[in-house]
CSV table of C-alpha atoms in Angstrom, one decimal:
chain,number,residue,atom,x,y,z
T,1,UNK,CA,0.0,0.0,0.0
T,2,UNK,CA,3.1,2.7,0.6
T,3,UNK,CA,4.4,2.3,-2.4
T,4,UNK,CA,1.4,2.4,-4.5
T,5,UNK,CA,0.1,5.6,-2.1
T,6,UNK,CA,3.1,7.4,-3.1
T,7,UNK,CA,2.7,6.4,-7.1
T,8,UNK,CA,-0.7,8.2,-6.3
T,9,UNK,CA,0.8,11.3,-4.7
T,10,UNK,CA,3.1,12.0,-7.4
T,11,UNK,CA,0.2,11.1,-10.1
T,12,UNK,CA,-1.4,14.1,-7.9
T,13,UNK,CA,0.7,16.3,-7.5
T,14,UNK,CA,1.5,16.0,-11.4
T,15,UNK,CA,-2.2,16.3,-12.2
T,16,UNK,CA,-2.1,19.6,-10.0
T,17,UNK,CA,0.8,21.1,-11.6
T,18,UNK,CA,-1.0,20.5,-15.1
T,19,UNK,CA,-4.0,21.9,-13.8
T,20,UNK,CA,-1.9,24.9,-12.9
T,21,UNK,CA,-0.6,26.0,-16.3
T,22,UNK,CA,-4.1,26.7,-17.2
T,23,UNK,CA,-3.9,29.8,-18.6
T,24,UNK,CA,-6.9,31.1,-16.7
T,25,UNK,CA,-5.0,30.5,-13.3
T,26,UNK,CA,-3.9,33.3,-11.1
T,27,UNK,CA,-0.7,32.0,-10.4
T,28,UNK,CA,1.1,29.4,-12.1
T,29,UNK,CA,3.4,27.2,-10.7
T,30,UNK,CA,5.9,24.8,-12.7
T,31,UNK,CA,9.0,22.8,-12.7
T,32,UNK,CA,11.2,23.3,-15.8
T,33,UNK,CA,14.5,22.0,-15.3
T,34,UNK,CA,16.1,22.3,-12.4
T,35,UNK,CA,13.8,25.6,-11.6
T,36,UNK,CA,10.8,26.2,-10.0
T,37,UNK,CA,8.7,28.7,-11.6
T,38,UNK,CA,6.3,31.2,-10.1
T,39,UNK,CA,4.4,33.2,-12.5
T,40,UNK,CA,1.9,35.4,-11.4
T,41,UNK,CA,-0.9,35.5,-13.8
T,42,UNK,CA,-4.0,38.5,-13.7
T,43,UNK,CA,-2.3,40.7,-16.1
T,44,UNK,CA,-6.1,42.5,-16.5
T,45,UNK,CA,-5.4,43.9,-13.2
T,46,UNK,CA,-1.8,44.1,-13.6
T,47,UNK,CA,-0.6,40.9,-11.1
T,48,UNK,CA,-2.1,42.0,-8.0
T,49,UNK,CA,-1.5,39.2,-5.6
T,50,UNK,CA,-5.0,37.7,-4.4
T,51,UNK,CA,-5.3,35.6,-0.9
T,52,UNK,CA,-5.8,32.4,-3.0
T,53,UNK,CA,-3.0,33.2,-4.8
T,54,UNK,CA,-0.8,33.7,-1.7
T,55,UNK,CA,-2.3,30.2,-0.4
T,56,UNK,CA,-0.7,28.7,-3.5
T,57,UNK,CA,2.5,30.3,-3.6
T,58,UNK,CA,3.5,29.4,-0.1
T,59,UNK,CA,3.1,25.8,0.2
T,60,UNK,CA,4.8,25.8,-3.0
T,61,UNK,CA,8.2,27.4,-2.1
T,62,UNK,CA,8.6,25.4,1.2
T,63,UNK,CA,7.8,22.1,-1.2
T,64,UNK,CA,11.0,23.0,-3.8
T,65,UNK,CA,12.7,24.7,-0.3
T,66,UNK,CA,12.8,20.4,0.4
T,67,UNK,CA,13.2,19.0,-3.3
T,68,UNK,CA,16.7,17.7,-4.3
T,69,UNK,CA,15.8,18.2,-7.9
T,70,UNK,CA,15.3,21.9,-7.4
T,71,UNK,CA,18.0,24.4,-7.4
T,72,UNK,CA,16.1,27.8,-7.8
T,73,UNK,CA,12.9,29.4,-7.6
T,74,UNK,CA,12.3,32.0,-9.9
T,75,UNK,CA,8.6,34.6,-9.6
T,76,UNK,CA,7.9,36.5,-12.8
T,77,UNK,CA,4.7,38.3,-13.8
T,78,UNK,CA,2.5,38.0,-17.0
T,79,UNK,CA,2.1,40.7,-19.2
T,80,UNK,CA,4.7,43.7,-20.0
T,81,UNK,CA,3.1,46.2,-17.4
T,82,UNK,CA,3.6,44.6,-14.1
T,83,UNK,CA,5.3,42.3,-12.1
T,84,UNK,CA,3.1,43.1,-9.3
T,85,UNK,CA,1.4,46.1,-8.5
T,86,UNK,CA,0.2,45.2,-5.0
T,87,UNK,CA,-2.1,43.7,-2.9
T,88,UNK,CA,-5.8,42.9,-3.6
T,89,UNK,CA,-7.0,46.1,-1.3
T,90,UNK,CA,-10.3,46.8,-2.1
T,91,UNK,CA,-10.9,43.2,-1.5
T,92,UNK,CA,-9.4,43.5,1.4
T,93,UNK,CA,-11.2,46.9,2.7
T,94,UNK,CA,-14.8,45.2,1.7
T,95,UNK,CA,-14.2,42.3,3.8
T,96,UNK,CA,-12.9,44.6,6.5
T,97,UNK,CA,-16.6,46.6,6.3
T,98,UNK,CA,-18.5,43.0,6.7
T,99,UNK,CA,-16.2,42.1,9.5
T,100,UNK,CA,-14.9,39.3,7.6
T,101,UNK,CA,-11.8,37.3,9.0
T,102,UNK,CA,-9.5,38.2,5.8
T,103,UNK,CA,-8.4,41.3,7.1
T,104,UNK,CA,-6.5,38.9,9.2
T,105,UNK,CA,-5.8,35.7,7.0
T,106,UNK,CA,-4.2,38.2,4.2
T,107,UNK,CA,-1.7,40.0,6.1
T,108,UNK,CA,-1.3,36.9,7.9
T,109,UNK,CA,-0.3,34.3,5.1
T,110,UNK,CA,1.1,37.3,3.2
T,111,UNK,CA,4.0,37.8,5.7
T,112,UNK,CA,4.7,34.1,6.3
T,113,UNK,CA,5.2,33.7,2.5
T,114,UNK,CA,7.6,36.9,2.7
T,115,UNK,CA,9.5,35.5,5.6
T,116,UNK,CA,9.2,31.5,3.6
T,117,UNK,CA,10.9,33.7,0.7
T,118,UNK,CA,13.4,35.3,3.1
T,119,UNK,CA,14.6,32.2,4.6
T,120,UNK,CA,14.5,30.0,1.6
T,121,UNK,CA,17.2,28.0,1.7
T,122,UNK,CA,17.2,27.6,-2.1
T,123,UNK,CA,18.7,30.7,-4.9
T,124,UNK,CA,15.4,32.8,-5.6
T,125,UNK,CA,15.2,34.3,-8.3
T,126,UNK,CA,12.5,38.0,-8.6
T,127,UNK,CA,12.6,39.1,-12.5
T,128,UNK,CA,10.9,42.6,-11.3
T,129,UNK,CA,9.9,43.9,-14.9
T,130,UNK,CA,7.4,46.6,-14.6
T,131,UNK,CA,5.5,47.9,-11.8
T,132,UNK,CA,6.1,46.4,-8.2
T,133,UNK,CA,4.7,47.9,-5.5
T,134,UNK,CA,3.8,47.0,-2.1
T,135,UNK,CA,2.6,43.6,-2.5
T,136,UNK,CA,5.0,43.1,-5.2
T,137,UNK,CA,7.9,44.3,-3.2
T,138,UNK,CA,6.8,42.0,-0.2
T,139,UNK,CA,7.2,38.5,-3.3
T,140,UNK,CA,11.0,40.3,-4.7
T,141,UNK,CA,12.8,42.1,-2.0
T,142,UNK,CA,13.3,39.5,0.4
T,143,UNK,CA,14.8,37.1,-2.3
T,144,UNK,CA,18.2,36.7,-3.2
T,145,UNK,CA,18.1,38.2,-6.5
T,146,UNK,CA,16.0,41.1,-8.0
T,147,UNK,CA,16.7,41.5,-11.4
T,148,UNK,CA,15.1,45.1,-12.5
T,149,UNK,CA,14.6,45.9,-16.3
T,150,UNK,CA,14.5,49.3,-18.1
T,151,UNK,CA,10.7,48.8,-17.5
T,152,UNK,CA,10.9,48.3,-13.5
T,153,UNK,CA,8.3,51.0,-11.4
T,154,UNK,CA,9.2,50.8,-7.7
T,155,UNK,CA,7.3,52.3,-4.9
T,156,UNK,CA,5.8,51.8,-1.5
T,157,UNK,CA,2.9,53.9,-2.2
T,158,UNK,CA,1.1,53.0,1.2
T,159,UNK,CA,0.8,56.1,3.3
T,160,UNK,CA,-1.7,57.6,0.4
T,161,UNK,CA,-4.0,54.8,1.7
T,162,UNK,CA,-4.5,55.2,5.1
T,163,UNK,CA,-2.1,51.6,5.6
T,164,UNK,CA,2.1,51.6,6.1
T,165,UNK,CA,5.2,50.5,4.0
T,166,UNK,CA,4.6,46.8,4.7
T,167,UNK,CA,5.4,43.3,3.7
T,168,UNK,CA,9.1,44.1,5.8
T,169,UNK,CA,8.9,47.8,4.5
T,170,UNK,CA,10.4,48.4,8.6
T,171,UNK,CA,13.4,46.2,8.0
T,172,UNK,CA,14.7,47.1,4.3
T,173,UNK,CA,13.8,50.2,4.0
T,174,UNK,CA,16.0,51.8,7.1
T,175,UNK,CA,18.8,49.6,5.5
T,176,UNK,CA,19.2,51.7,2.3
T,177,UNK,CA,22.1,54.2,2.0
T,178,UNK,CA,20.9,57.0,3.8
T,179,UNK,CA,17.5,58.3,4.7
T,180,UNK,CA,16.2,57.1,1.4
T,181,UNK,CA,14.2,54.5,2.9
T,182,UNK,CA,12.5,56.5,5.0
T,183,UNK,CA,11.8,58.8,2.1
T,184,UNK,CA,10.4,56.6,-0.3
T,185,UNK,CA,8.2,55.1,2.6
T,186,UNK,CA,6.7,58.4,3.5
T,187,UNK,CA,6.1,60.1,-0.2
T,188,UNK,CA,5.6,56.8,-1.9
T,189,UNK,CA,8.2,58.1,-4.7
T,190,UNK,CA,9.0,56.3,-7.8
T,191,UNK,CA,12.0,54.7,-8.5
T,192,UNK,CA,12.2,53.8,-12.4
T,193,UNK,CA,14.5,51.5,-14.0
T,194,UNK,CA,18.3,51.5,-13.4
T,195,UNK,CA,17.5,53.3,-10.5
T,196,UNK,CA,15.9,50.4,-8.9
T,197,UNK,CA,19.5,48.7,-9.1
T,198,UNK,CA,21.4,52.4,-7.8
T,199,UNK,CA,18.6,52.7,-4.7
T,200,UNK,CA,19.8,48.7,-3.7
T,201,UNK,CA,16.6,47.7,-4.1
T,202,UNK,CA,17.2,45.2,-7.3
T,203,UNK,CA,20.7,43.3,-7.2
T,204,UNK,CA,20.9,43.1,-11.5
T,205,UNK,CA,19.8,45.2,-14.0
T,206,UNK,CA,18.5,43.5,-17.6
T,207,UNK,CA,17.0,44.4,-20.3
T,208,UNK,CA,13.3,43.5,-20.3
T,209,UNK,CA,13.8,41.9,-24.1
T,210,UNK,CA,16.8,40.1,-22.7
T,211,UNK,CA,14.6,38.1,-19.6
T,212,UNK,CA,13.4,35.5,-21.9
T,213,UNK,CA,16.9,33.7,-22.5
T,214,UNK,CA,17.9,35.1,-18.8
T,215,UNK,CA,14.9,32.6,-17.8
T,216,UNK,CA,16.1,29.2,-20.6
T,217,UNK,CA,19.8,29.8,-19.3
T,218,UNK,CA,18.9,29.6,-15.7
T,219,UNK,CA,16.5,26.8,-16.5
T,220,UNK,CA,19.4,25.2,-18.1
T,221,UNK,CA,21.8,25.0,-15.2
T,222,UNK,CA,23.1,21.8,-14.6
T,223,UNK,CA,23.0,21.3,-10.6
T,224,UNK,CA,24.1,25.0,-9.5
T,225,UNK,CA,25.6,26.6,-6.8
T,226,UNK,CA,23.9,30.1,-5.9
T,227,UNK,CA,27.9,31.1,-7.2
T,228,UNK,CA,26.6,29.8,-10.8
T,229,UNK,CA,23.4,31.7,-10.5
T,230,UNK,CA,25.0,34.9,-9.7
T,231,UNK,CA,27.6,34.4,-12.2
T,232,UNK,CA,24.6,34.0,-15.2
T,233,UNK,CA,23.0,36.7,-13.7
T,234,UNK,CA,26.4,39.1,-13.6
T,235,UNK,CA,27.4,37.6,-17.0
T,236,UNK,CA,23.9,39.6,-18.3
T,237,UNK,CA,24.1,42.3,-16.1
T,238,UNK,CA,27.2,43.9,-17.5
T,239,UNK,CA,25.8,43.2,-21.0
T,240,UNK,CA,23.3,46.0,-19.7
T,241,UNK,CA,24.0,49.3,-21.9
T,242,UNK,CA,20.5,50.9,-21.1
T,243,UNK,CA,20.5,54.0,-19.2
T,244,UNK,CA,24.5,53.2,-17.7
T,245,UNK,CA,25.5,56.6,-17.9
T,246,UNK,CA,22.6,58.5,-16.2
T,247,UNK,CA,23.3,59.4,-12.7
T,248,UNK,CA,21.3,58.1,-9.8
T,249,UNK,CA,17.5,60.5,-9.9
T,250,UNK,CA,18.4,61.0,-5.9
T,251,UNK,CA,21.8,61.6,-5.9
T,252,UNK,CA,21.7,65.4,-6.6
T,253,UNK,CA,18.9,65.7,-3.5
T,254,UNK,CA,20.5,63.3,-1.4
T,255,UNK,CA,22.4,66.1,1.2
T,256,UNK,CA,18.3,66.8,1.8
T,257,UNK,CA,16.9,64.3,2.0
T,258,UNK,CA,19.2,62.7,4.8
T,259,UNK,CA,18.8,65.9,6.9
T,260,UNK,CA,15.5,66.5,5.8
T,261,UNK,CA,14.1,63.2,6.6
T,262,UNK,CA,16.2,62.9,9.9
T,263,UNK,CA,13.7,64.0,12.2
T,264,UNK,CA,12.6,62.3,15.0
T,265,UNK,CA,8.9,62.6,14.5
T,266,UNK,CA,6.5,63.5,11.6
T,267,UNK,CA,6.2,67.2,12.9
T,268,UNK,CA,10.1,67.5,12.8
T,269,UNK,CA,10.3,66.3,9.4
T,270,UNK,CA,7.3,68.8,8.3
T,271,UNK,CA,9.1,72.1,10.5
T,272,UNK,CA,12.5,71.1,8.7
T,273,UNK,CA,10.6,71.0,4.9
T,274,UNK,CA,9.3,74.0,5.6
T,275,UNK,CA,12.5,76.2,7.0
T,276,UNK,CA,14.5,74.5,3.9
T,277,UNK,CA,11.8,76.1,1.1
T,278,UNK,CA,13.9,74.5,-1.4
T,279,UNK,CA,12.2,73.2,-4.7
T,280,UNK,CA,12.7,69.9,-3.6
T,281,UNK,CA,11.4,70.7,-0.2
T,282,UNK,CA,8.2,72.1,-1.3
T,283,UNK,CA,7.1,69.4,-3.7
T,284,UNK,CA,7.6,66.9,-0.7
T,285,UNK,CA,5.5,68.8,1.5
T,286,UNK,CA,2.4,68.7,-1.3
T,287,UNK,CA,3.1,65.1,-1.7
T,288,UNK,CA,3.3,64.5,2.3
T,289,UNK,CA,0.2,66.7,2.5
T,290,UNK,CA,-2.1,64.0,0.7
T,291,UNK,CA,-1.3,61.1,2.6
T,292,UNK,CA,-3.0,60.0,5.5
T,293,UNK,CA,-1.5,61.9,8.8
T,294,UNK,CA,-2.0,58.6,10.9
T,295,UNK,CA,-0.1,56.6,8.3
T,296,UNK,CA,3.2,58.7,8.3
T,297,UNK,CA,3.4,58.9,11.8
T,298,UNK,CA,2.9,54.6,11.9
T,299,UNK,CA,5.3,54.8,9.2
T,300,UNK,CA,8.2,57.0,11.0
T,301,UNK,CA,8.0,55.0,13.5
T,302,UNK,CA,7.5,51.5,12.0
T,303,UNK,CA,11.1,52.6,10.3
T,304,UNK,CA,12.6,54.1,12.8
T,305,UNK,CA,12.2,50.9,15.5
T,306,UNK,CA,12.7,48.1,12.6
T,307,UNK,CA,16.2,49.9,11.5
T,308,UNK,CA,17.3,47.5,15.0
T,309,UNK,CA,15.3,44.5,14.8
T,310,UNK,CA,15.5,41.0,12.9
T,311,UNK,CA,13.2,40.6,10.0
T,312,UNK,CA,10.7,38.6,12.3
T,313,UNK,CA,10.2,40.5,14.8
T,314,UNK,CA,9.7,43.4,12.0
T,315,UNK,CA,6.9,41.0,10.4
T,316,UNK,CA,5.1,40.5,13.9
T,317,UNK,CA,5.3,44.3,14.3
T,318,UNK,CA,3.7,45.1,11.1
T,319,UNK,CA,0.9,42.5,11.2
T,320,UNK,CA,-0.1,44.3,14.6
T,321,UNK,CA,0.2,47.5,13.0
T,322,UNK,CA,-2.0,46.0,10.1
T,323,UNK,CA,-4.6,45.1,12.4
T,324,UNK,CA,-4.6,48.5,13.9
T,325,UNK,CA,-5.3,49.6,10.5
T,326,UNK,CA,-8.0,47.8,9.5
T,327,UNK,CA,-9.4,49.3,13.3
T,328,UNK,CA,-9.0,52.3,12.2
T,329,UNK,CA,-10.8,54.1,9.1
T,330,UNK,CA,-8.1,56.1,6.9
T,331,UNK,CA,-7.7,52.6,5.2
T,332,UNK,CA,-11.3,52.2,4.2
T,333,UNK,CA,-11.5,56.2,3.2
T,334,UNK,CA,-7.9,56.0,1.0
T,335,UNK,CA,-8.8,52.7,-0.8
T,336,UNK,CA,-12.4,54.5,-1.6
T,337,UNK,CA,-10.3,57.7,-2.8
């Protein structure tokens, strides 16, 4: 009986995988190789990661986190617009009105699958081509590689709806060069392309046309070392001619924004804008202006207290803060604006 039980699992789980390179499912998950693949697939609403898709993703990665035959896990998204442009919000602010329990499943099983990424002991592979935001960040950033293309969008846009710069927001954002973290948490601003790469947020830059036979050579390693994968992924990275000559879109405001965005409390932060009346100064103040006052000062905060703890305890923080949240009702008013 054993034996013939685990011929039936593997018929299964074969059967499953099969059913998952339907082209109607949200997420598709295959083996090719000695990859895993993970592509996200609602390109209508440009990848936004839905509960059920999180459900699948998870179990997933801690299944080829425990296969010999697989040596890396690499995510991409369908579609030329997106890799992932968040989380399913107005979902989640509907079920929040009808007291439903997702409010608490998503953030839930959202972090876990960001920490299962985090601590996978496997090379994981993000090919962030077009927009990733929030959610999106939560599925790249905490992977070994992030490969941005010309195409790439980046931002943490959450303080413009009533939420915070989430999915371990608290533990890499304080970790880039700088205050930039903490200013691209509280304005949301954009990071495009090669910039990604210059801000640390992606480790390569690509060409988006180049991804394809980026994906078949990694697919064709024989048995490799995370050493292999980084030298494929280096071999294409210097290739890169796009945009290598442009200087970093921060670099000329960085001497601001680290004193600007230095103080210890949102007030701080708005008094020093203010008495710098620079430009740059001014337009950060409109922008800071729109977003929810409650959410910049969780934000500060949340960033300010992850900058010294581990990525676990920064993901047990946030969860509690997402809870507050969905308490609260700037997150039900900025998802309706």
């Amino acid at each position: 009986r054993p034996k013939s039980f685990n011929r039936l699992q593997v018929i299964l789980q074969h059967l499953k995988m099969s059913a998952h390179t339907d082209s109607t499912a949200e997420v598709v998950l295959e083996k090719r190789g000695g990859a895993g693949i993970i592509t996200l697939n609602r390109p209508k609403v440009l990848n936004a990661l839905s509960f059920s898709m999180i459900q699948q993703i998870y179990p997933q990665i801690k299944a080829w986190e425990q296969d010999p035959e697989t040596f890396l896990i690499i995510i991409k998204g369908t579609g030329e617009k997106a890799f992932c442009a968040g989380g399913d919000i107005k979902v989640i602010a509907d079920a929040g009105k009808t007291g439903d329990r997702l409010t608490q499943d998503f953030f839930r099983e959202e972090y876990t699958m960001n920490n299962a990424i985090a601590t996978c002991k496997k090379p994981y592979v993000a090919l962030i081509n077009g927009i990733t935001m929030g959610a999106g960040v939560g599925l790249s950033i905490h992977g070994q590689f992030r490969v941005a293309t010309e195409k790439t969008l980046f931002a943490m846009p959450e303080t413009a709806i009533g939420l915070f710069p989430d999915v371990g927001g608290g533990y890499f954002l304080p970790r880039l060069s700088g205050k930039i973290g903490y200013y691209l948490g509280l304005t949301g601003f954009r990071l495009k392309g090669r910039d990604v790469l210059k801000a640390g947020i992606a480790t390569h830059f690509v060409e988006s046309e180049k991804l394809p036979a980026l994906e078949k050579d990694l697919i064709a390693l024989k048995s490799p070392s995370t050493e292999n994968i980084a030298d494929l992924l280096n071999s294409y990275h210097v290739k890169s001619k796009v945009d290598q000559e442009k200087q970093f879109v921060l670099l000329e405001h960085m001497e601001k924004i680290n004193s600007l965005f230095s103080g210890n409390s949102m007030e701080e932060i708005v008094t020093k804008l203010k008495q710098d009346g620079s430009p740059f100064a001014i337009k950060q103040l409109e922008t800071i202006n729109k977003m929810s006052p409650t959410s910049l000062k969780l934000a500060l905060r949340q960033l300010r207290e992850g900058a010294s703890m581990s990525l676990q305890e920064v993901f047990t923080m946030e969860y509690r803060l997402s809870q507050a949240c969905m308490r609260g009702h700037d997150f039900y008013e900025g998802v309706r604006a």
